[in-house]
Structure formats: C-alpha cells, structure tokens
Amino acid sequence: MNSSSFQSNTQEVLLTTIHNQDSVVEVYLNDDRKIITELLHLSGLRVKVYQYKLENYKQRPGTFEIFQKI
C-alpha cells in the first residue's frame, strides 16, 4: 500500500533500519501510534514512501518481532 493519504502531523520515531543488498528501509512509528511509515532508499538517490495503519502493518508476514509488541 503506497499512500500519502495518511500524512502524519506528529513526530515520528525510528523503530528500525533494514539493510538489504540493493536498498535500505527505515521504519518509523508516529507519536499517535497509529501510522507506520517506511522509507525505501534506492540507488540513484531515489526514495519511496509507504504508509500503513499500524494494525494492518502488524498483520504483514515477515514483520520483525518488535512490531508484534507495539
């Protein structure tokens, strides 16, 4: 889900950084604890932004254990 409709106005907290072979993913949680924002850093200084509602993000397969405790 790639959506800019969530547009958080609160401060976000970095939860984790995932280093892949061809990208780096930063995962943030807003202060309201309702929205997860993923910044996918690609080659060529490209960045893609993905936002999810927290309850939907926690149901995704392959999420880290840290997200199950939020």
XYZ file of C-alpha atoms in Angstrom:
70
model
C 0.000 0.000 0.000
C 1.645 3.193 -1.155
C -0.425 6.018 0.223
C 0.161 9.638 1.030
C -3.371 9.980 2.391
C -2.271 9.355 5.993
C 0.012 12.424 6.213
C 1.022 12.361 9.860
C 1.394 15.750 11.567
C 3.115 14.358 14.640
C 6.744 13.493 15.311
C 7.792 10.060 14.161
C 10.148 7.667 15.968
C 12.618 5.465 14.100
C 11.897 1.837 15.016
C 14.429 0.027 12.887
C 16.636 0.208 9.834
C 16.793 -2.761 7.489
C 19.870 -3.059 5.279
C 19.217 -5.052 2.122
C 21.683 -5.697 -0.678
C 20.142 -3.097 -3.004
C 18.205 -0.836 -0.610
C 17.867 0.482 2.923
C 14.490 0.635 4.664
C 13.788 2.965 7.573
C 10.655 2.158 9.586
C 9.012 4.905 11.641
C 6.041 4.982 14.027
C 4.175 8.238 14.602
C 3.593 9.518 18.144
C -0.090 8.662 17.949
C 0.979 5.024 17.445
C -1.383 4.685 14.517
C 0.746 5.009 11.370
C 3.874 3.164 10.230
C 5.972 4.935 7.599
C 8.562 3.065 5.555
C 11.197 4.992 3.654
C 12.725 2.771 0.990
C 16.087 4.226 -0.079
C 17.104 3.005 -3.531
C 20.079 3.623 -5.803
C 20.321 6.958 -7.584
C 19.138 8.878 -4.500
C 15.572 7.630 -5.058
C 13.268 7.264 -2.051
C 9.826 5.645 -1.982
C 7.439 6.304 0.893
C 4.953 3.686 2.070
C 2.482 4.279 4.891
C 0.332 1.735 6.693
C -2.130 1.774 9.539
C -0.387 0.081 12.465
C -2.965 -2.695 12.818
C -2.569 -3.576 9.114
C 1.228 -3.458 9.279
C 1.379 -5.861 12.222
C -0.506 -8.458 10.162
C 2.056 -8.427 7.336
C 4.112 -11.609 7.034
C 7.793 -11.184 7.765
C 7.486 -8.253 10.156
C 10.025 -8.246 12.942
C 9.175 -9.216 16.493
C 9.439 -5.588 17.625
C 6.265 -4.782 15.696
C 4.281 -7.536 17.379
C 4.793 -5.808 20.763
C 3.578 -2.370 19.644
